[in-house]
Every structure is written in C-alpha cells, then in structure tokens.
XYZ file of N, CA and C in Angstrom:
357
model
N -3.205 -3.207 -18.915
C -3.944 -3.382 -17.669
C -3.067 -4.044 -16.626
N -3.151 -3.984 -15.116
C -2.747 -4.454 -14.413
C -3.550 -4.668 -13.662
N -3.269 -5.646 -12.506
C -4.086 -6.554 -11.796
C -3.456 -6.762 -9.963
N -3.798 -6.139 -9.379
C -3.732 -6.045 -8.287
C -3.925 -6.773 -7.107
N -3.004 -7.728 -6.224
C -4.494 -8.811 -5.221
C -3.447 -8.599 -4.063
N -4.067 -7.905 -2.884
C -3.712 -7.996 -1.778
C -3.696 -9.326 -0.600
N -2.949 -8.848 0.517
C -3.183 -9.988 1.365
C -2.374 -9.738 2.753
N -2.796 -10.273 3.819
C -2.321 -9.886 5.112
C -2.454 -9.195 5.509
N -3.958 -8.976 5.422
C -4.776 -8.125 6.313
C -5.243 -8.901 7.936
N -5.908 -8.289 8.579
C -6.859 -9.274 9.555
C -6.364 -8.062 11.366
N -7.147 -8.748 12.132
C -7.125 -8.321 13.559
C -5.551 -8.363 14.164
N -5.229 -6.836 14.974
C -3.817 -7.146 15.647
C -4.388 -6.446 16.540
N -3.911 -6.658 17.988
C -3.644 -6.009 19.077
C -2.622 -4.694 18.894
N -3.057 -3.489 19.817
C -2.132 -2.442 19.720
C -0.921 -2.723 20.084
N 0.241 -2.096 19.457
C 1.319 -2.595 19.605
C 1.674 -3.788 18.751
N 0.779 -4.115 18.249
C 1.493 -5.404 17.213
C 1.660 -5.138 15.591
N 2.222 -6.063 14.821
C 2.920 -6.461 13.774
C 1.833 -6.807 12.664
N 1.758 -6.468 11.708
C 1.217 -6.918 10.201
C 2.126 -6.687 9.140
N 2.177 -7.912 8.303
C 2.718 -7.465 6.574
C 1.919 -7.640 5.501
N 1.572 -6.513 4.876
C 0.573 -6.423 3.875
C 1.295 -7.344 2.474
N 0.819 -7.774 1.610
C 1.545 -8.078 0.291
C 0.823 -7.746 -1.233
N 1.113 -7.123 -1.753
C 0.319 -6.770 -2.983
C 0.898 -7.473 -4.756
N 0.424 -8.241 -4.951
C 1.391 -9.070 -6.156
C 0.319 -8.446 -7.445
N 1.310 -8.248 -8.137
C 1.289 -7.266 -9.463
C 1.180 -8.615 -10.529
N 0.402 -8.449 -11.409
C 0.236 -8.909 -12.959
C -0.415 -8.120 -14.245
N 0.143 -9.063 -15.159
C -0.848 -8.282 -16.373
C 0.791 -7.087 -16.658
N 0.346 -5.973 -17.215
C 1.153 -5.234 -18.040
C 2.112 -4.332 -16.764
N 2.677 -5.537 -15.971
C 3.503 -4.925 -14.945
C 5.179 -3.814 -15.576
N 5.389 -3.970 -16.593
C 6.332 -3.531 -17.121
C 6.479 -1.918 -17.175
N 5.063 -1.320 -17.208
C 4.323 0.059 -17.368
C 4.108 0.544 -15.857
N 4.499 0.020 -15.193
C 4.095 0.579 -13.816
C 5.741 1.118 -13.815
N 4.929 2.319 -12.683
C 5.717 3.547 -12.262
C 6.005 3.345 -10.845
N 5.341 3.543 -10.189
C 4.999 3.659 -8.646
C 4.553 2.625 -8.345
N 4.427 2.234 -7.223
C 3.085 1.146 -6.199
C 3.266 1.595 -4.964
N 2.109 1.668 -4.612
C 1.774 1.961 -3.148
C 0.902 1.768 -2.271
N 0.530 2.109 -0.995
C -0.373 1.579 -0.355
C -1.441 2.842 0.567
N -2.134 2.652 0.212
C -3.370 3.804 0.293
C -4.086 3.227 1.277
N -4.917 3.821 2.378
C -5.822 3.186 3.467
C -7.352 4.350 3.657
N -8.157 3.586 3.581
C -9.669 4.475 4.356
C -10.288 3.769 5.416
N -10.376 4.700 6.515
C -10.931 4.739 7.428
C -12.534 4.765 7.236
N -13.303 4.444 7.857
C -15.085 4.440 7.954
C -14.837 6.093 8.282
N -15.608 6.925 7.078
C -15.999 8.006 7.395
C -14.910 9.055 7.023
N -13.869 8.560 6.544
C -12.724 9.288 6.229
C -12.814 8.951 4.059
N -11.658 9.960 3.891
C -11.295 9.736 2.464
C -10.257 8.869 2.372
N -9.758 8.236 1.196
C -8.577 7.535 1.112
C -7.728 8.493 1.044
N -6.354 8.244 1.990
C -4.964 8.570 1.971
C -4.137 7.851 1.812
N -3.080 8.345 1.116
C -1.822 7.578 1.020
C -0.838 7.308 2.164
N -0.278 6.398 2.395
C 0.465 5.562 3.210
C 1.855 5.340 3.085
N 2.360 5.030 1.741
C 3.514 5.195 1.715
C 3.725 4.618 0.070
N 4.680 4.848 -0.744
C 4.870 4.277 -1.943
C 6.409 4.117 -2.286
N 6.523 3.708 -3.378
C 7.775 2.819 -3.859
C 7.750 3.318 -5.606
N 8.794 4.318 -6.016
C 9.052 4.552 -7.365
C 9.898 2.916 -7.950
N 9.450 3.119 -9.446
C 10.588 1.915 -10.165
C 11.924 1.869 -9.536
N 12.229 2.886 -9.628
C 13.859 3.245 -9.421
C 14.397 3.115 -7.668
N 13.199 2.744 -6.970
C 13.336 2.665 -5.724
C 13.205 3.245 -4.719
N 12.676 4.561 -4.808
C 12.704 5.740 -3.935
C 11.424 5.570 -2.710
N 11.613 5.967 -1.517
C 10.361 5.599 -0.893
C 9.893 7.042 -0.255
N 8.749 6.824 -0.483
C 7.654 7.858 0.496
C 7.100 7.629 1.774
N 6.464 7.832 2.497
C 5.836 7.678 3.368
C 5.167 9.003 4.411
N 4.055 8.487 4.902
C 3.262 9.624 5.263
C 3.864 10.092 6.756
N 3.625 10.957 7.413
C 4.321 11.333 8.818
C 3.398 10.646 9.999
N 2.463 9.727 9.608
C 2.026 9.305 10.827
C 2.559 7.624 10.436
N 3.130 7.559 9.703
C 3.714 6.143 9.602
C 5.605 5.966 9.873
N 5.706 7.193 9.406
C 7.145 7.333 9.867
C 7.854 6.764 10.904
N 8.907 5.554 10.615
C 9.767 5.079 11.678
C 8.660 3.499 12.399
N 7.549 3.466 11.849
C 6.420 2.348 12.369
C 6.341 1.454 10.789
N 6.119 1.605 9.812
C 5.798 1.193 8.767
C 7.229 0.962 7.265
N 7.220 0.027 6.777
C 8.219 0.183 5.718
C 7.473 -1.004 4.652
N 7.517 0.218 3.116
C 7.627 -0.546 2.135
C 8.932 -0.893 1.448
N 8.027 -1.989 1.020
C 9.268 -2.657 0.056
C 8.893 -3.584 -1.116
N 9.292 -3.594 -1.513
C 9.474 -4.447 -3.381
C 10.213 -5.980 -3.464
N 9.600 -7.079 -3.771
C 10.239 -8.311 -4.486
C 10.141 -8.235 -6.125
N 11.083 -7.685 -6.717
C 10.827 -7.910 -8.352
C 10.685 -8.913 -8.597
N 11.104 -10.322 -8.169
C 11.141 -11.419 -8.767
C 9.957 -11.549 -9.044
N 8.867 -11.387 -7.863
C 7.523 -11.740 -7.376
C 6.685 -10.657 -7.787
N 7.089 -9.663 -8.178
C 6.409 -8.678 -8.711
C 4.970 -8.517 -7.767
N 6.031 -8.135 -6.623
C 5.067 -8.070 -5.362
C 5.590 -7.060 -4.097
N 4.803 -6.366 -4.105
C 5.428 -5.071 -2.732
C 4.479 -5.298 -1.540
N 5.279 -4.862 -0.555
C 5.017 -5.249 0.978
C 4.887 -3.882 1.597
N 3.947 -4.372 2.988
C 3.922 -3.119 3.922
C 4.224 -3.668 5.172
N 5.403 -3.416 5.431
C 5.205 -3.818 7.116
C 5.210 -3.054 8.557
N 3.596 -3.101 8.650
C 3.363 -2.415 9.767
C 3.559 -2.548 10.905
N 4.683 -1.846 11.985
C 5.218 -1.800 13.391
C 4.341 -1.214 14.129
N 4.003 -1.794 15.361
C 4.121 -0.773 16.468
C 2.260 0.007 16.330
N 1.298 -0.728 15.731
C 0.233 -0.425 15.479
C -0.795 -0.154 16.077
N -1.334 0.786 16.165
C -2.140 1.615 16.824
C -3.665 1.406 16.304
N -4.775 1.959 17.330
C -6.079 1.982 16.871
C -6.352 2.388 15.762
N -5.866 3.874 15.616
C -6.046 4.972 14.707
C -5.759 4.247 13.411
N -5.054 3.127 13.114
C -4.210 2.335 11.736
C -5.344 1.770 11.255
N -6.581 1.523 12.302
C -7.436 0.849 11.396
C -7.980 1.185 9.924
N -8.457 0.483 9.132
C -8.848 1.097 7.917
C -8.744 -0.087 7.613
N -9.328 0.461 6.025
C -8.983 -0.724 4.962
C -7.732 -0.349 3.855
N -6.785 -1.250 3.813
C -5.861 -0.641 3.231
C -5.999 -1.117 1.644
N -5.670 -0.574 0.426
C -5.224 -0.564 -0.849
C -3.994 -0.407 -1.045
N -3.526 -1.618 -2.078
C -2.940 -1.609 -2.763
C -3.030 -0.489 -4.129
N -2.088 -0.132 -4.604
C -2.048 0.845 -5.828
C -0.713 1.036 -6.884
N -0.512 1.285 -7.766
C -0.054 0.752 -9.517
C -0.265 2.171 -10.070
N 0.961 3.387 -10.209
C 0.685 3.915 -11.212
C 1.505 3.787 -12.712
N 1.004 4.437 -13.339
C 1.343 4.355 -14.676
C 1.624 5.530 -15.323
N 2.562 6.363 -15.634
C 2.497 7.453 -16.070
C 2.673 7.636 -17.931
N 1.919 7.792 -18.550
C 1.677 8.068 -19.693
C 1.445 9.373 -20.524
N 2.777 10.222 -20.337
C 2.442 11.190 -20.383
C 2.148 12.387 -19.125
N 1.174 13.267 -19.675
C 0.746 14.133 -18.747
C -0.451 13.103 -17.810
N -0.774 11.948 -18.565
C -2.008 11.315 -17.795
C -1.372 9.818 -17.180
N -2.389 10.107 -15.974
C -1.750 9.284 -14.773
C -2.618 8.162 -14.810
N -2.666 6.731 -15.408
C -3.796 5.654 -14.979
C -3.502 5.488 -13.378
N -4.366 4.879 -12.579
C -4.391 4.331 -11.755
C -5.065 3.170 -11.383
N -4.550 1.892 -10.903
C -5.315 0.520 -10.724
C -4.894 0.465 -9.283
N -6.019 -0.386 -8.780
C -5.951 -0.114 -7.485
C -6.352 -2.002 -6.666
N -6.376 -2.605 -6.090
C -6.282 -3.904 -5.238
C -8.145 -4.085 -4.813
N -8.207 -4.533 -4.469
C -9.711 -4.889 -3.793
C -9.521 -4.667 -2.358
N -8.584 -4.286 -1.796
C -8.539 -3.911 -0.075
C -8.399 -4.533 0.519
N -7.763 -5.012 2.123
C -7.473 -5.713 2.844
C -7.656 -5.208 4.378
N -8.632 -5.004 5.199
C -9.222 -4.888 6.217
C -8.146 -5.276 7.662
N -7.637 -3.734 7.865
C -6.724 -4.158 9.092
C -7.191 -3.409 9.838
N -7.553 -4.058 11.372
C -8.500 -3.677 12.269
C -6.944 -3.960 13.618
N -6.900 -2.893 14.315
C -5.964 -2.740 15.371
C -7.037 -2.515 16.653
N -6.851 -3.872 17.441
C -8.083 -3.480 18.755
C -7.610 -4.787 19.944
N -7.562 -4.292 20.989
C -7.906 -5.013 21.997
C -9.200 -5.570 22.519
C-alpha cells in the first residue's frame, strides 16, 4: 500500500505561481510512476503531467512550458510547479502512485488539493 498527502494548494491570481507537493509512504519502493491528475467541476479527471522511476517526464499540451514536475527521493516527495496560471487551471488537483504488477496497474491516489486561479 501506499499513502499519498498533498499540499500547496489554495487561491492565486492569473498569472501567478503555485507548488504542489505530494509525499509518498508506506510501500514506496513498488511505485512506478507519480503524477499529478486535476478535475474541474463538471469535467472528468485528466492527467497533468507525471514522473517515471527512471526519471522521464510527461506532461499534457496545455501545461507545456507553464508547469514542471519533479521528484525529491530523499523526501520521497514530487512537486508541481505551476507558472503563469490561468482561470482554466482551476480544479482540484491529485496526486497519483502507480504500480505496475504485471499486466495489472494498481493505482493510489492523494485526497486533492483545491487550486482556484481568480481575480
């Protein structure tokens, strides 16, 4: 099992700065991926951007060049830092932990962190 707890969420003005932080416990050794997933009111969850073991990064095309993850192993804790933030960014964002076992994929996921972009 792993254990997920976000943080650095809260209100920014457009155009401004947030860093998300997601700190990993429990059977962190088994994780594959981590990443950061967001839903909008009225929308589905999408992915945002992620981080393989080995380091590789993803990211979606409306975050491109505004947003960067990143990884503290020590802290067994990955970051989002959001640039340059727009209305549209609002959502609630997740944290996320995969695990690949095979053909089957667990997934654990954060309790969410509420980032609201508004003047």
């Amino acid at each position: 099992q792993v254990q997920l707890v976000e943080s650095g969420g809260g209100l920014v003005q457009p155009g401004g700065s947030l860093r998300l932080s997601c700190a990993a416990s429990g059977s962190i050794f088994s994780i594959n991926a981590m990443g950061w997933y967001r839903q909008a009111p009225g929308k589905e969850r999408e992915l945002v951007a992620d981080i393989t073991s080995g380091g590789s990064t993803k990211y979606v095309d409306f975050v491109k060049g505004r947003f960067t993850i990143s990884r503290d192993r020590a802290k067994n804790t990955v970051y989002l830092q959001m640039n340059s933030l727009k209305p549209e960014d609002t959502a609630v964002y997740y944290c996320n932990a995969k695990e690949y076992r095979g053909l089957v994929v667990n997934d654990y996921w954060g309790q969410g962190t509420q980032v609201t972009v508004s003047s």
